[in-house]
Short mmCIF file of C-alpha atoms in Angstrom, two decimals:
data_model
loop_
_atom_site.label_atom_id
_atom_site.label_comp_id
_atom_site.label_asym_id
_atom_site.label_seq_id
_atom_site.Cartn_x
_atom_site.Cartn_y
_atom_site.Cartn_z
CA UNK A 1 80.38 104.03 -89.95
CA UNK A 2 80.65 105.79 -93.31
CA UNK A 3 83.18 105.21 -96.09
CA UNK A 4 84.77 108.61 -95.46
CA UNK A 5 88.25 108.83 -93.84
CA UNK A 6 87.35 110.68 -90.64
CA UNK A 7 90.63 112.58 -90.04
CA UNK A 8 90.95 114.31 -93.44
CA UNK A 9 87.17 114.91 -93.42
CA UNK A 10 87.49 116.70 -90.06
CA UNK A 11 90.35 118.85 -91.44
CA UNK A 12 88.13 119.66 -94.45
CA UNK A 13 85.21 120.77 -92.27
CA UNK A 14 87.56 122.85 -90.07
CA UNK A 15 88.96 124.53 -93.21
CA UNK A 16 85.38 125.34 -94.27
CA UNK A 17 84.69 126.79 -90.81
CA UNK A 18 87.90 128.89 -91.06
CA UNK A 19 86.82 130.29 -94.45
CA UNK A 20 83.34 131.03 -93.12
CA UNK A 21 84.75 132.65 -89.95
CA UNK A 22 87.05 134.93 -91.96
CA UNK A 23 84.20 135.99 -94.27
CA UNK A 24 82.26 136.82 -91.09
CA UNK A 25 85.25 138.89 -89.87
CA UNK A 26 85.17 140.88 -93.14
CA UNK A 27 81.48 141.60 -92.49
CA UNK A 28 82.33 142.85 -88.99
CA UNK A 29 85.24 144.94 -90.33
CA UNK A 30 82.87 146.49 -92.90
CA UNK A 31 80.61 147.66 -90.07
CA UNK A 32 83.50 148.77 -87.81
CA UNK A 33 85.23 150.78 -90.55
CA UNK A 34 82.02 151.81 -92.35
CA UNK A 35 82.94 150.27 -95.71
CA UNK A 36 79.68 149.32 -97.38
CA UNK A 37 79.43 146.55 -100.01
CA UNK A 38 80.46 146.41 -102.82
CA UNK A 39 83.38 148.68 -101.78
CA UNK A 40 86.71 146.83 -101.48
CA UNK A 41 88.98 149.64 -100.25
CA UNK A 42 89.17 151.38 -96.88
CA UNK A 43 91.44 151.89 -93.87
CA UNK A 44 94.56 149.61 -93.72
CA UNK A 45 93.04 147.36 -91.02
CA UNK A 46 89.97 146.76 -93.20
CA UNK A 47 92.13 145.98 -96.23
CA UNK A 48 94.29 143.59 -94.19
CA UNK A 49 91.16 141.77 -92.98
CA UNK A 50 90.04 141.49 -96.60
CA UNK A 51 93.44 140.08 -97.63
CA UNK A 52 93.35 137.54 -94.77
CA UNK A 53 90.07 136.23 -96.13
CA UNK A 54 91.13 136.35 -99.79
CA UNK A 55 94.53 134.76 -99.21
CA UNK A 56 93.04 132.02 -97.03
CA UNK A 57 90.56 131.10 -99.78
CA UNK A 58 93.39 131.14 -102.36
CA UNK A 59 95.44 128.82 -100.12
CA UNK A 60 92.58 126.55 -99.04
CA UNK A 61 91.69 125.33 -102.52
CA UNK A 62 95.15 123.91 -103.39
CA UNK A 63 95.53 122.77 -99.75
CA UNK A 64 92.35 120.69 -99.81
CA UNK A 65 93.34 119.22 -103.19
CA UNK A 66 96.73 117.93 -102.03
CA UNK A 67 95.39 117.00 -98.56
CA UNK A 68 93.03 114.43 -100.10
CA UNK A 69 95.45 113.04 -102.65
CA UNK A 70 98.05 112.70 -99.86
CA UNK A 71 95.48 111.08 -97.52
CA UNK A 72 94.41 108.53 -100.13
CA UNK A 73 97.86 107.67 -101.53
CA UNK A 74 100.30 108.17 -98.61
CA UNK A 75 98.80 108.31 -95.11
CA UNK A 76 95.48 109.37 -93.61
CA UNK A 77 97.06 109.86 -90.18
CA UNK A 78 99.82 112.15 -91.50
CA UNK A 79 97.34 114.01 -93.69
CA UNK A 80 95.28 114.67 -90.55
CA UNK A 81 98.27 115.75 -88.42
CA UNK A 82 99.72 118.05 -91.12
CA UNK A 83 96.23 119.33 -91.89
CA UNK A 84 95.58 120.32 -88.27
CA UNK A 85 98.94 122.15 -88.09
CA UNK A 86 98.09 123.93 -91.36
CA UNK A 87 94.80 125.15 -89.86
CA UNK A 88 96.57 126.35 -86.69
CA UNK A 89 99.12 128.20 -88.86
CA UNK A 90 96.33 129.85 -90.89
CA UNK A 91 94.64 130.98 -87.67
CA UNK A 92 97.98 132.50 -86.54
CA UNK A 93 98.28 134.13 -89.99
CA UNK A 94 94.81 135.67 -89.64
CA UNK A 95 95.33 136.95 -86.09
CA UNK A 96 98.81 138.31 -86.95
CA UNK A 97 97.90 139.93 -90.28
CA UNK A 98 94.81 141.72 -88.96
CA UNK A 99 97.16 143.35 -86.39
CA UNK A 100 99.96 144.30 -88.81
CA UNK A 101 101.29 143.46 -92.30
CA UNK A 102 104.44 141.81 -90.91
CA UNK A 103 102.34 139.77 -88.48
CA UNK A 104 101.26 137.58 -91.38
CA UNK A 105 104.70 136.03 -91.92
CA UNK A 106 105.08 133.22 -89.31
CA UNK A 107 101.69 131.63 -90.05
CA UNK A 108 102.19 132.14 -93.78
CA UNK A 109 105.57 130.39 -93.78
CA UNK A 110 104.47 127.40 -91.69
CA UNK A 111 101.32 126.85 -93.76
CA UNK A 112 103.36 127.14 -97.00
CA UNK A 113 105.86 124.52 -95.79
CA UNK A 114 103.01 122.15 -94.94
CA UNK A 115 101.42 122.72 -98.34
CA UNK A 116 104.75 121.88 -100.01
CA UNK A 117 105.12 118.70 -97.91
CA UNK A 118 101.59 117.54 -98.84
CA UNK A 119 102.19 118.47 -102.49
CA UNK A 120 105.48 116.57 -102.80
CA UNK A 121 104.03 113.65 -100.83
CA UNK A 122 101.04 113.53 -103.21
CA UNK A 123 103.29 113.37 -106.26
CA UNK A 124 105.36 110.58 -104.67
CA UNK A 125 102.17 108.75 -103.63
CA UNK A 126 100.74 108.93 -107.16
CA UNK A 127 104.06 107.77 -108.64
CA UNK A 128 104.13 104.77 -106.30
CA UNK A 129 100.51 104.00 -107.24
CA UNK A 130 101.46 103.96 -110.91
CA UNK A 131 104.52 101.73 -110.48
CA UNK A 132 102.73 99.31 -108.14
CA UNK A 133 99.76 98.73 -110.43
CA UNK A 134 100.87 98.82 -114.09
CA UNK A 135 97.92 96.64 -115.09
CA UNK A 136 95.22 98.50 -113.16
CA UNK A 137 92.31 99.85 -115.29
CA UNK B 1 97.63 100.64 -104.88
CA UNK B 2 95.16 103.14 -103.44
CA UNK B 3 91.48 103.54 -104.30
CA UNK B 4 92.14 106.87 -105.96
CA UNK B 5 91.89 107.18 -109.78
CA UNK B 6 95.49 108.15 -110.59
CA UNK B 7 94.93 110.27 -113.71
CA UNK B 8 92.36 112.74 -112.33
CA UNK B 9 94.33 112.82 -109.04
CA UNK B 10 97.46 113.86 -110.95
CA UNK B 11 95.50 116.59 -112.77
CA UNK B 12 94.21 117.76 -109.35
CA UNK B 13 97.72 117.98 -107.87
CA UNK B 14 99.01 119.80 -111.00
CA UNK B 15 96.12 122.29 -110.66
CA UNK B 16 97.14 122.85 -107.01
CA UNK B 17 100.75 123.40 -108.12
CA UNK B 18 99.55 125.89 -110.76
CA UNK B 19 97.56 127.85 -108.15
CA UNK B 20 100.53 127.84 -105.78
CA UNK B 21 102.95 128.88 -108.55
CA UNK B 22 100.75 131.82 -109.55
CA UNK B 23 100.43 133.00 -105.93
CA UNK B 24 104.24 132.84 -105.81
CA UNK B 25 104.38 134.96 -109.01
CA UNK B 26 102.16 137.59 -107.32
CA UNK B 27 104.66 137.67 -104.42
CA UNK B 28 107.53 138.21 -106.88
CA UNK B 29 105.54 140.90 -108.75
CA UNK B 30 104.91 142.66 -105.40
CA UNK B 31 108.68 142.88 -104.85
CA UNK B 32 109.49 143.83 -108.47
CA UNK B 33 106.86 146.61 -108.61
CA UNK B 34 107.13 147.58 -104.91
CA UNK B 35 103.46 146.94 -104.09
CA UNK B 36 103.35 145.98 -100.43
CA UNK B 37 100.53 143.86 -98.92
CA UNK B 38 97.66 144.47 -98.44
CA UNK B 39 97.74 146.83 -101.48
CA UNK B 40 95.95 145.39 -104.52
CA UNK B 41 96.62 148.12 -107.11
CA UNK B 42 99.80 149.10 -108.92
CA UNK B 43 101.40 149.21 -112.38
CA UNK B 44 99.46 147.40 -115.17
CA UNK B 45 101.89 144.41 -115.19
CA UNK B 46 101.33 143.92 -111.45
CA UNK B 47 97.56 144.11 -111.84
CA UNK B 48 97.64 141.64 -114.74
CA UNK B 49 99.69 139.20 -112.62
CA UNK B 50 97.09 139.58 -109.86
CA UNK B 51 94.26 138.88 -112.31
CA UNK B 52 96.05 135.80 -113.65
CA UNK B 53 96.13 134.39 -110.12
CA UNK B 54 92.58 135.47 -109.25
CA UNK B 55 91.04 134.24 -112.50
CA UNK B 56 92.87 130.91 -112.30
CA UNK B 57 91.50 130.32 -108.78
CA UNK B 58 88.00 131.29 -109.97
CA UNK B 59 88.32 128.82 -112.86
CA UNK B 60 90.00 126.00 -110.93
CA UNK B 61 87.17 125.48 -108.45
CA UNK B 62 84.45 124.75 -111.04
CA UNK B 63 87.03 122.90 -113.18
CA UNK B 64 87.97 120.48 -110.37
CA UNK B 65 84.27 119.95 -109.57
CA UNK B 66 83.31 118.87 -113.11
CA UNK B 67 86.63 117.04 -113.67
CA UNK B 68 85.80 114.58 -110.86
CA UNK B 69 82.14 114.11 -111.72
CA UNK B 70 83.16 113.52 -115.35
CA UNK B 71 85.94 111.11 -114.29
CA UNK B 72 83.59 109.07 -112.08
CA UNK B 73 80.56 109.01 -114.40
CA UNK B 74 81.99 109.16 -117.94
CA UNK B 75 85.68 108.32 -118.38
CA UNK B 76 88.79 108.60 -116.22
CA UNK B 77 91.05 108.51 -119.28
CA UNK B 78 89.22 111.36 -121.02
CA UNK B 79 89.04 113.34 -117.77
CA UNK B 80 92.82 113.01 -117.53
CA UNK B 81 93.49 113.98 -121.16
CA UNK B 82 91.11 116.97 -121.10
CA UNK B 83 92.44 117.94 -117.65
CA UNK B 84 96.05 118.01 -118.87
CA UNK B 85 95.08 120.16 -121.87
CA UNK B 86 93.19 122.50 -119.52
CA UNK B 87 96.32 122.92 -117.39
CA UNK B 88 98.46 123.60 -120.48
CA UNK B 89 95.89 126.20 -121.62
CA UNK B 90 95.94 127.88 -118.18
CA UNK B 91 99.75 128.05 -118.29
CA UNK B 92 99.49 129.70 -121.75
CA UNK B 93 96.87 132.08 -120.31
CA UNK B 94 99.21 133.03 -117.44
CA UNK B 95 102.27 133.57 -119.65
CA UNK B 96 100.25 135.50 -122.25
CA UNK B 97 98.27 137.69 -119.81
CA UNK B 98 101.33 138.73 -117.77
CA UNK B 99 102.79 140.04 -121.07
CA UNK B 100 99.66 141.86 -122.31
CA UNK B 101 95.89 141.99 -121.75
CA UNK B 102 95.13 140.50 -125.18
CA UNK B 103 97.66 137.70 -124.56
CA UNK B 104 95.14 136.10 -122.19
CA UNK B 105 92.69 135.17 -124.93
CA UNK B 106 93.96 131.91 -126.57
CA UNK B 107 94.55 130.12 -123.24
CA UNK B 108 91.31 131.49 -121.85
CA UNK B 109 89.25 130.25 -124.78
CA UNK B 110 90.76 126.75 -124.88
CA UNK B 111 90.37 126.27 -121.13
CA UNK B 112 86.76 127.53 -121.31
CA UNK B 113 85.90 125.07 -124.09
CA UNK B 114 87.37 122.21 -122.04
CA UNK B 115 85.40 123.30 -118.99
CA UNK B 116 82.20 123.30 -121.06
CA UNK B 117 82.99 119.81 -122.43
CA UNK B 118 83.58 118.43 -118.91
CA UNK B 119 80.45 120.21 -117.63
CA UNK B 120 78.15 118.87 -120.36
CA UNK B 121 79.75 115.43 -120.08
CA UNK B 122 79.13 115.44 -116.32
CA UNK B 123 75.46 116.26 -116.77
CA UNK B 124 75.09 113.49 -119.37
CA UNK B 125 77.02 111.08 -117.11
CA UNK B 126 74.77 111.84 -114.14
CA UNK B 127 71.65 111.48 -116.29
CA UNK B 128 72.82 108.07 -117.54
CA UNK B 129 73.55 107.05 -113.92
CA UNK B 130 69.99 107.94 -112.95
CA UNK B 131 68.37 106.11 -115.84
CA UNK B 132 70.56 103.01 -115.50
CA UNK B 133 69.87 102.53 -111.78
CA UNK B 134 66.29 103.51 -110.95
CA UNK B 135 66.31 101.20 -107.93
CA UNK B 136 69.70 102.22 -106.49
CA UNK B 137 69.64 103.61 -102.92
CA UNK C 1 76.09 102.91 -112.64
CA UNK C 2 79.07 104.71 -111.12
CA UNK C 3 80.18 104.76 -107.50
CA UNK C 4 79.33 108.46 -107.22
CA UNK C 5 76.30 109.58 -105.12
CA UNK C 6 74.17 111.13 -107.88
CA UNK C 7 72.36 113.82 -105.84
CA UNK C 8 75.38 115.57 -104.27
CA UNK C 9 77.24 115.17 -107.59
CA UNK C 10 74.40 117.01 -109.38
CA UNK C 11 74.51 119.80 -106.77
CA UNK C 12 78.29 120.01 -107.33
CA UNK C 13 77.93 120.35 -111.11
CA UNK C 14 75.16 122.96 -110.68
CA UNK C 15 77.45 124.93 -108.32
CA UNK C 16 80.19 124.79 -110.99
CA UNK C 17 77.68 126.03 -113.60
CA UNK C 18 76.66 128.87 -111.23
CA UNK C 19 80.32 129.94 -110.78
CA UNK C 20 80.89 129.79 -114.52
CA UNK C 21 77.69 131.71 -115.27
CA UNK C 22 78.63 134.49 -112.84
CA UNK C 23 82.13 134.79 -114.34
CA UNK C 24 80.39 135.10 -117.72
CA UNK C 25 78.17 137.88 -116.25
CA UNK C 26 81.32 139.76 -115.16
CA UNK C 27 82.60 139.51 -118.75
CA UNK C 28 79.31 140.96 -120.03
CA UNK C 29 79.36 143.70 -117.37
CA UNK C 30 82.92 144.60 -118.47
CA UNK C 31 81.66 145.16 -122.03
CA UNK C 32 78.46 146.99 -120.94
CA UNK C 33 80.31 149.36 -118.58
CA UNK C 34 83.53 149.53 -120.63
CA UNK C 35 85.81 148.27 -117.85
CA UNK C 36 88.69 146.51 -119.57
CA UNK C 37 90.75 143.75 -117.85
CA UNK C 38 92.70 143.86 -115.58
CA UNK C 39 90.70 146.81 -114.13
CA UNK C 40 88.63 145.87 -111.05
CA UNK C 41 86.83 149.18 -110.38
CA UNK C 42 84.04 150.93 -112.26
CA UNK C 43 80.39 152.01 -111.93
CA UNK C 44 78.49 150.62 -108.90
CA UNK C 45 76.57 148.06 -111.00
CA UNK C 46 79.84 146.68 -112.38
CA UNK C 47 81.35 146.46 -108.89
CA UNK C 48 78.25 144.70 -107.55
CA UNK C 49 78.45 142.16 -110.39
CA UNK C 50 82.10 141.58 -109.49
CA UNK C 51 81.20 141.07 -105.80
CA UNK C 52 78.43 138.63 -106.72
CA UNK C 53 81.00 136.50 -108.55
CA UNK C 54 83.71 136.87 -105.86
CA UNK C 55 81.38 136.21 -102.94
CA UNK C 56 79.82 133.19 -104.64
CA UNK C 57 83.28 131.67 -105.18
CA UNK C 58 84.18 132.41 -101.53
CA UNK C 59 80.96 130.70 -100.41
CA UNK C 60 81.07 127.78 -102.84
CA UNK C 61 84.38 126.35 -101.60
CA UNK C 62 83.29 125.86 -97.96
CA UNK C 63 79.79 124.88 -99.16
CA UNK C 64 81.10 122.05 -101.37
CA UNK C 65 83.38 120.87 -98.54
CA UNK C 66 80.59 120.48 -95.98
CA UNK C 67 78.08 119.28 -98.61
CA UNK C 68 80.20 116.18 -99.27
CA UNK C 69 81.10 115.43 -95.66
CA UNK C 70 77.40 115.79 -94.78
CA UNK C 71 76.36 113.58 -97.73
CA UNK C 72 78.82 110.82 -96.78
CA UNK C 73 78.28 110.88 -93.00
CA UNK C 74 74.66 112.00 -92.49
CA UNK C 75 72.33 111.76 -95.51
CA UNK C 76 72.74 111.95 -99.27
CA UNK C 77 69.08 112.85 -99.74
CA UNK C 78 69.21 115.74 -97.27
CA UNK C 79 72.54 116.92 -98.71
CA UNK C 80 70.85 117.03 -102.13
CA UNK C 81 67.74 118.85 -100.89
CA UNK C 82 69.69 121.42 -98.85
CA UNK C 83 72.18 121.77 -101.70
CA UNK C 84 69.48 122.58 -104.24
CA UNK C 85 67.94 125.20 -101.91
CA UNK C 86 71.45 126.70 -101.41
CA UNK C 87 71.86 127.04 -105.18
CA UNK C 88 68.41 128.67 -105.53
CA UNK C 89 69.34 131.09 -102.72
CA UNK C 90 72.64 131.97 -104.43
CA UNK C 91 70.79 132.65 -107.70
CA UNK C 92 68.41 134.96 -105.76
CA UNK C 93 71.49 136.61 -104.18
CA UNK C 94 73.03 137.21 -107.61
CA UNK C 95 69.86 138.60 -109.20
CA UNK C 96 69.12 140.79 -106.14
CA UNK C 97 72.68 142.11 -105.62
CA UNK C 98 73.21 143.06 -109.29
CA UNK C 99 70.06 145.24 -108.93
CA UNK C 100 70.97 146.88 -105.59
CA UNK C 101 73.27 146.39 -102.58
CA UNK C 102 70.35 145.61 -100.24
CA UNK C 103 68.97 143.10 -102.75
CA UNK C 104 71.73 140.68 -101.74
CA UNK C 105 70.34 140.07 -98.26
CA UNK C 106 67.53 137.46 -98.59
CA UNK C 107 69.59 135.05 -100.72
CA UNK C 108 72.67 135.66 -98.59
CA UNK C 109 70.84 134.84 -95.35
CA UNK C 110 69.15 131.68 -96.64
CA UNK C 111 72.38 130.33 -98.15
CA UNK C 112 74.26 131.11 -94.91
CA UNK C 113 71.68 129.23 -92.81
CA UNK C 114 71.98 126.22 -95.11
CA UNK C 115 75.78 126.34 -94.89
CA UNK C 116 75.53 126.38 -91.08
CA UNK C 117 73.12 123.40 -91.11
CA UNK C 118 75.45 121.38 -93.37
CA UNK C 119 78.48 122.41 -91.27
CA UNK C 120 76.92 121.41 -87.93
CA UNK C 121 75.52 118.23 -89.46
CA UNK C 122 79.00 117.33 -90.79
CA UNK C 123 80.55 117.75 -87.36
CA UNK C 124 77.84 115.58 -85.78
CA UNK C 125 78.21 113.01 -88.56
CA UNK C 126 81.98 112.79 -88.07
CA UNK C 127 81.54 112.51 -84.29
CA UNK C 128 79.07 109.64 -84.72
CA UNK C 129 81.50 107.95 -87.14
CA UNK C 130 84.24 108.15 -84.51
CA UNK C 131 82.10 106.78 -81.67
CA UNK C 132 80.60 104.00 -83.80
CA UNK C 133 83.96 102.65 -85.02
CA UNK C 134 86.61 102.95 -82.28
CA UNK C 135 88.60 100.09 -83.83
CA UNK C 136 88.50 101.30 -87.45
CA UNK C 137 91.89 101.99 -89.06
#
């Protein structure tokens, strides 16, 4: 057994797989719509696929940051549960947004709410840490 | 009390909040300037807001990487102090750049200097770790 | 001696330096090709430099995620070795892609294979953790 909390670590690897999968989708969309690198504009479906990948990266970095602080100060189990729902919401966002611009909204809203919950929980967890251990190094 | 160093963890959560806040600003700028997703071009103020968000993401990833290596090999207190100044500088960058292209410079320069300090400190910290523990696993 | 695994920490700092160095290259390409911020389009060489930086950021986030899970569940030594090869491949990608669009391919393919190895290894490592410690908290 390693020292790593398994649940949040699994969510982290799944987030990495999601980012990799979406970059792969951009590669496929480049071939389908004949948009050669380094071009970043093309038909609407290509540009939506590009935004899915870009927005997911932009969301994953702050998500992973608060996921780990939440896991280590509040609850590993809840970090894992919320993390898995976040990933499902981001998959729904990707599938919906590639189809149409409005299709991005349900997944976007659910993943944003989960981010906010992890973020507020992290701040509370850090505050409790500080008050519980005033003499810690 | 958790095992997590509270200072660097707080800097990490504040960085996540900054990234989230700037993505929220892009959403507001999309409405204000009527630039609908997935469009990524528009009036100069919109494009500057987009660059603020993009550049902050691009800077946050290497910043968080060296922040933690510095915190765990050199000093948690200094990682926290430098980290908080970095965040203040990135807020100044965001406010300045949304106003004008040249307004990005002071915040950009201060945050870059802090990144370089954390980066060099991390390398020194890792080097000292290696020399101090030649027989460690 | 700190608690931080030195090898993966060194790979992490080198990845941060790579991201910083490529952002610096974009700044130089902006001056060389006279593309002022916040503009994101210009001559092909400028746009390739921009893609090198963007794609490296997009790859570094999932790379660092699986690097650490792999290091803490499978092997720190192998994480370090694979990590250093990944960085060398990303440098080859950058040098090749700035020269020509097809020049990106060798470095891209090697770094992708290493990502996949770290990703699969992480999943196996987490699975072994779960089966070895059914009664862990």
